[in-house]
Amino acid sequence: MIKRFTLVCMGMTLGLTAMAQQDPQYSHFSLNKVSINPAAAGITDNICVNGVFRRQYSRYREYSPIYNSNLNPEEQTVLVGQTNPKTEAFNVHARIPKLPIGVGLSVINDKIGFQGSLVIRGNFNYQISLDRRGSFLSLGVDLGMAQRNYEGSFFNPLDPGDPQIPVGAATDFKFDAGFGAYYSNPQFNNLWVGVSTSHLTAPSFQYQSPVQGAPIIQSSMARHLHIMGGIEI
């Protein structure tokens, strides 16, 4: 029996600007490549469907102090909601028959704290054969929509009427795009390497301030760089 060990490495999500990581991370990203890299869509002859469902601290509830209250200390908190991290990802992809073109659809819903995001993208790539032994290079793009939302009702600010905190749910939609490259060499211990970037347009979201005449509330999605790869040794 041949014992095989798959070595998989990934330079995890890096913001191209000095901002925190925003895209969700995946423990088994090698089985969920299309959520990261559009060039990985349809790289086999099969129709592939992937799903990820994650809940962290599932029973966690967020409590916040009641400021300027005359209540007893044990009563001076209020339940603001479920703010534990939640991620759902779904994608389906396949190669167009008799054509070196892969297509797919990817949906990612991520929520942490008072902020949530939804990204829906169509994946397209062109696969270039490099030799007769199955090596190929795939170049792909994804185009779609990004949504960012804030649940203002979860906030319990020290100073009520903060112009930078929306009242109720605030939502905005923007165009989103990404690019990726994927190389595979089955003859070299099934080597594969992928490089991609998401949120090329760095979409900026705007929300109306609850205070009349106050500046528009803004937030943005940072561009991300993803590097992944694997080899059997």
mmCIF file of C-alpha atoms in Angstrom, residues 30-178:
data_model
loop_
_atom_site.group_PDB
_atom_site.id
_atom_site.type_symbol
_atom_site.label_atom_id
_atom_site.label_comp_id
_atom_site.label_asym_id
_atom_site.label_seq_id
_atom_site.Cartn_x
_atom_site.Cartn_y
_atom_site.Cartn_z
ATOM 1 C CA SER A 30 -8.496 23.051 -0.402
ATOM 2 C CA LEU A 31 -12.030 21.642 -0.720
ATOM 3 C CA ASN A 32 -13.554 25.085 -1.157
ATOM 4 C CA LYS A 33 -11.201 26.771 -3.623
ATOM 5 C CA VAL A 34 -13.872 28.558 -5.660
ATOM 6 C CA SER A 35 -14.870 30.719 -2.684
ATOM 7 C CA ILE A 36 -11.317 32.100 -2.795
ATOM 8 C CA ASN A 37 -10.188 31.804 -6.416
ATOM 9 C CA PRO A 38 -12.439 32.062 -9.517
ATOM 10 C CA ALA A 39 -9.788 30.308 -11.628
ATOM 11 C CA ALA A 40 -10.557 27.064 -9.739
ATOM 12 C CA ALA A 41 -14.099 26.825 -11.116
ATOM 13 C CA GLY A 42 -14.680 23.821 -13.377
ATOM 14 C CA ILE A 43 -11.121 22.476 -13.274
ATOM 15 C CA THR A 44 -12.455 18.885 -13.269
ATOM 16 C CA ASP A 45 -14.943 17.116 -15.531
ATOM 17 C CA ASN A 46 -17.527 16.985 -12.720
ATOM 18 C CA ILE A 47 -20.263 19.299 -11.541
ATOM 19 C CA CYS A 48 -19.117 20.307 -8.051
ATOM 20 C CA VAL A 49 -21.292 21.632 -5.234
ATOM 21 C CA ASN A 50 -19.747 22.841 -1.967
ATOM 22 C CA GLY A 51 -21.284 24.187 1.215
ATOM 23 C CA VAL A 52 -19.836 25.572 4.440
ATOM 24 C CA PHE A 53 -21.823 26.260 7.601
ATOM 25 C CA ARG A 54 -20.043 27.651 10.653
ATOM 26 C CA ARG A 55 -21.164 28.972 14.035
ATOM 27 C CA GLN A 56 -18.664 30.085 16.650
ATOM 28 C CA TYR A 57 -19.663 30.535 20.304
ATOM 29 C CA SER A 58 -23.165 29.392 19.319
ATOM 30 C CA ARG A 59 -24.717 30.101 22.730
ATOM 31 C CA TYR A 60 -22.987 33.408 23.255
ATOM 32 C CA ARG A 61 -25.184 36.409 23.964
ATOM 33 C CA GLU A 62 -23.980 40.002 23.923
ATOM 34 C CA TYR A 63 -24.779 42.113 26.957
ATOM 35 C CA SER A 64 -24.038 45.810 27.309
ATOM 36 C CA PRO A 65 -24.080 48.168 30.297
ATOM 37 C CA ILE A 66 -27.030 50.492 30.825
ATOM 38 C CA TYR A 67 -25.305 53.837 31.189
ATOM 39 C CA ASN A 68 -26.502 56.582 33.533
ATOM 40 C CA SER A 69 -28.804 54.114 35.265
ATOM 41 C CA ASN A 70 -30.052 54.080 38.834
ATOM 42 C CA LEU A 71 -30.582 50.313 38.741
ATOM 43 C CA ASN A 72 -28.788 47.914 41.022
ATOM 44 C CA PRO A 73 -25.374 46.785 39.629
ATOM 45 C CA GLU A 74 -26.689 43.296 38.797
ATOM 46 C CA GLU A 75 -29.501 44.858 36.738
ATOM 47 C CA GLN A 76 -27.388 47.355 34.815
ATOM 48 C CA THR A 77 -26.986 45.309 31.640
ATOM 49 C CA VAL A 78 -29.144 44.813 28.582
ATOM 50 C CA LEU A 79 -29.188 41.959 26.060
ATOM 51 C CA VAL A 80 -28.290 43.418 22.661
ATOM 52 C CA GLY A 81 -28.518 40.238 20.589
ATOM 53 C CA GLN A 82 -26.572 37.338 19.147
ATOM 54 C CA THR A 83 -23.268 38.765 17.924
ATOM 55 C CA ASN A 84 -21.267 35.534 17.662
ATOM 56 C CA PRO A 85 -19.412 34.926 14.342
ATOM 57 C CA LYS A 86 -21.455 33.146 11.658
ATOM 58 C CA THR A 87 -20.413 32.094 8.168
ATOM 59 C CA GLU A 88 -22.284 30.334 5.368
ATOM 60 C CA ALA A 89 -20.719 29.716 1.977
ATOM 61 C CA PHE A 90 -22.135 27.925 -1.059
ATOM 62 C CA ASN A 91 -20.774 27.439 -4.552
ATOM 63 C CA VAL A 92 -21.533 25.338 -7.597
ATOM 64 C CA HIS A 93 -19.238 25.126 -10.621
ATOM 65 C CA ALA A 94 -18.458 23.031 -13.697
ATOM 66 C CA ARG A 95 -16.587 23.044 -16.983
ATOM 67 C CA ILE A 96 -18.565 23.785 -20.128
ATOM 68 C CA PRO A 97 -18.595 20.551 -22.198
ATOM 69 C CA LYS A 98 -15.998 20.453 -25.001
ATOM 70 C CA LEU A 99 -14.723 23.916 -24.074
ATOM 71 C CA PRO A 100 -11.776 24.947 -21.835
ATOM 72 C CA ILE A 101 -14.056 27.272 -19.889
ATOM 73 C CA GLY A 102 -15.160 26.959 -16.278
ATOM 74 C CA VAL A 103 -18.198 28.713 -14.829
ATOM 75 C CA GLY A 104 -19.636 28.877 -11.348
ATOM 76 C CA LEU A 105 -21.715 30.702 -8.777
ATOM 77 C CA SER A 106 -20.472 31.584 -5.306
ATOM 78 C CA VAL A 107 -22.452 32.946 -2.347
ATOM 79 C CA ILE A 108 -20.815 33.967 0.941
ATOM 80 C CA ASN A 109 -22.742 35.258 3.946
ATOM 81 C CA ASP A 110 -20.641 36.364 6.912
ATOM 82 C CA LYS A 111 -21.626 38.050 10.155
ATOM 83 C CA ILE A 112 -19.645 39.086 13.206
ATOM 84 C CA GLY A 113 -20.750 41.438 15.922
ATOM 85 C CA PHE A 114 -23.003 44.195 14.609
ATOM 86 C CA GLN A 115 -21.760 43.870 11.026
ATOM 87 C CA GLY A 116 -22.764 41.479 8.260
ATOM 88 C CA SER A 117 -21.793 41.048 4.618
ATOM 89 C CA LEU A 118 -23.231 39.137 1.683
ATOM 90 C CA VAL A 119 -21.276 38.529 -1.538
ATOM 91 C CA ILE A 120 -22.800 36.909 -4.636
ATOM 92 C CA ARG A 121 -20.418 36.341 -7.558
ATOM 93 C CA GLY A 122 -20.400 34.645 -10.922
ATOM 94 C CA ASN A 123 -17.117 32.855 -11.710
ATOM 95 C CA PHE A 124 -15.609 32.587 -15.201
ATOM 96 C CA ASN A 125 -12.232 31.250 -16.303
ATOM 97 C CA TYR A 126 -10.280 30.066 -19.322
ATOM 98 C CA GLN A 127 -8.086 26.978 -18.950
ATOM 99 C CA ILE A 128 -4.885 26.797 -21.003
ATOM 100 C CA SER A 129 -3.415 23.341 -21.591
ATOM 101 C CA LEU A 130 0.372 23.358 -21.133
ATOM 102 C CA ASP A 131 1.229 19.815 -22.249
ATOM 103 C CA ARG A 132 -0.308 16.422 -23.041
ATOM 104 C CA ARG A 133 0.126 15.162 -19.486
ATOM 105 C CA GLY A 134 -2.647 17.252 -17.970
ATOM 106 C CA SER A 135 -0.789 20.361 -16.796
ATOM 107 C CA PHE A 136 -2.789 23.542 -17.237
ATOM 108 C CA LEU A 137 -3.023 27.203 -16.260
ATOM 109 C CA SER A 138 -6.407 28.718 -15.530
ATOM 110 C CA LEU A 139 -7.113 32.466 -15.500
ATOM 111 C CA GLY A 140 -10.407 33.602 -14.047
ATOM 112 C CA VAL A 141 -12.515 36.530 -12.931
ATOM 113 C CA ASP A 142 -15.529 36.867 -10.697
ATOM 114 C CA LEU A 143 -18.173 39.563 -11.027
ATOM 115 C CA GLY A 144 -21.071 40.220 -8.743
ATOM 116 C CA MET A 145 -22.565 42.155 -5.869
ATOM 117 C CA ALA A 146 -21.416 42.896 -2.329
ATOM 118 C CA GLN A 147 -23.711 43.954 0.488
ATOM 119 C CA ARG A 148 -22.651 45.393 3.839
ATOM 120 C CA ASN A 149 -25.123 45.863 6.670
ATOM 121 C CA TYR A 150 -25.075 47.108 10.237
ATOM 122 C CA GLU A 151 -27.639 46.313 12.900
ATOM 123 C CA GLY A 152 -27.902 49.659 14.631
ATOM 124 C CA SER A 153 -30.414 48.388 17.181
ATOM 125 C CA PHE A 154 -27.641 46.233 18.715
ATOM 126 C CA PHE A 155 -25.598 49.298 19.668
ATOM 127 C CA ASN A 156 -25.902 50.682 23.172
ATOM 128 C CA PRO A 157 -23.727 53.820 22.997
ATOM 129 C CA LEU A 158 -22.525 55.790 25.975
ATOM 130 C CA ASP A 159 -23.779 58.951 24.243
ATOM 131 C CA PRO A 160 -27.185 58.418 22.579
ATOM 132 C CA GLY A 161 -27.599 60.143 19.230
ATOM 133 C CA ASP A 162 -24.080 59.403 17.963
ATOM 134 C CA PRO A 163 -24.152 60.512 14.279
ATOM 135 C CA GLN A 164 -21.877 57.589 13.293
ATOM 136 C CA ILE A 165 -24.263 54.894 14.578
ATOM 137 C CA PRO A 166 -27.200 54.048 12.277
ATOM 138 C CA VAL A 167 -30.698 53.662 13.655
ATOM 139 C CA GLY A 168 -32.059 50.181 13.022
ATOM 140 C CA ALA A 169 -30.731 48.129 10.107
ATOM 141 C CA ALA A 170 -28.551 49.982 7.577
ATOM 142 C CA THR A 171 -27.755 48.281 4.244
ATOM 143 C CA ASP A 172 -25.940 49.193 1.034
ATOM 144 C CA PHE A 173 -25.075 47.278 -2.164
ATOM 145 C CA LYS A 174 -22.061 47.725 -4.460
ATOM 146 C CA PHE A 175 -20.485 46.088 -7.514
ATOM 147 C CA ASP A 176 -17.676 43.643 -6.657
ATOM 148 C CA ALA A 177 -14.989 41.943 -8.751
ATOM 149 C CA GLY A 178 -11.984 39.671 -8.343
#
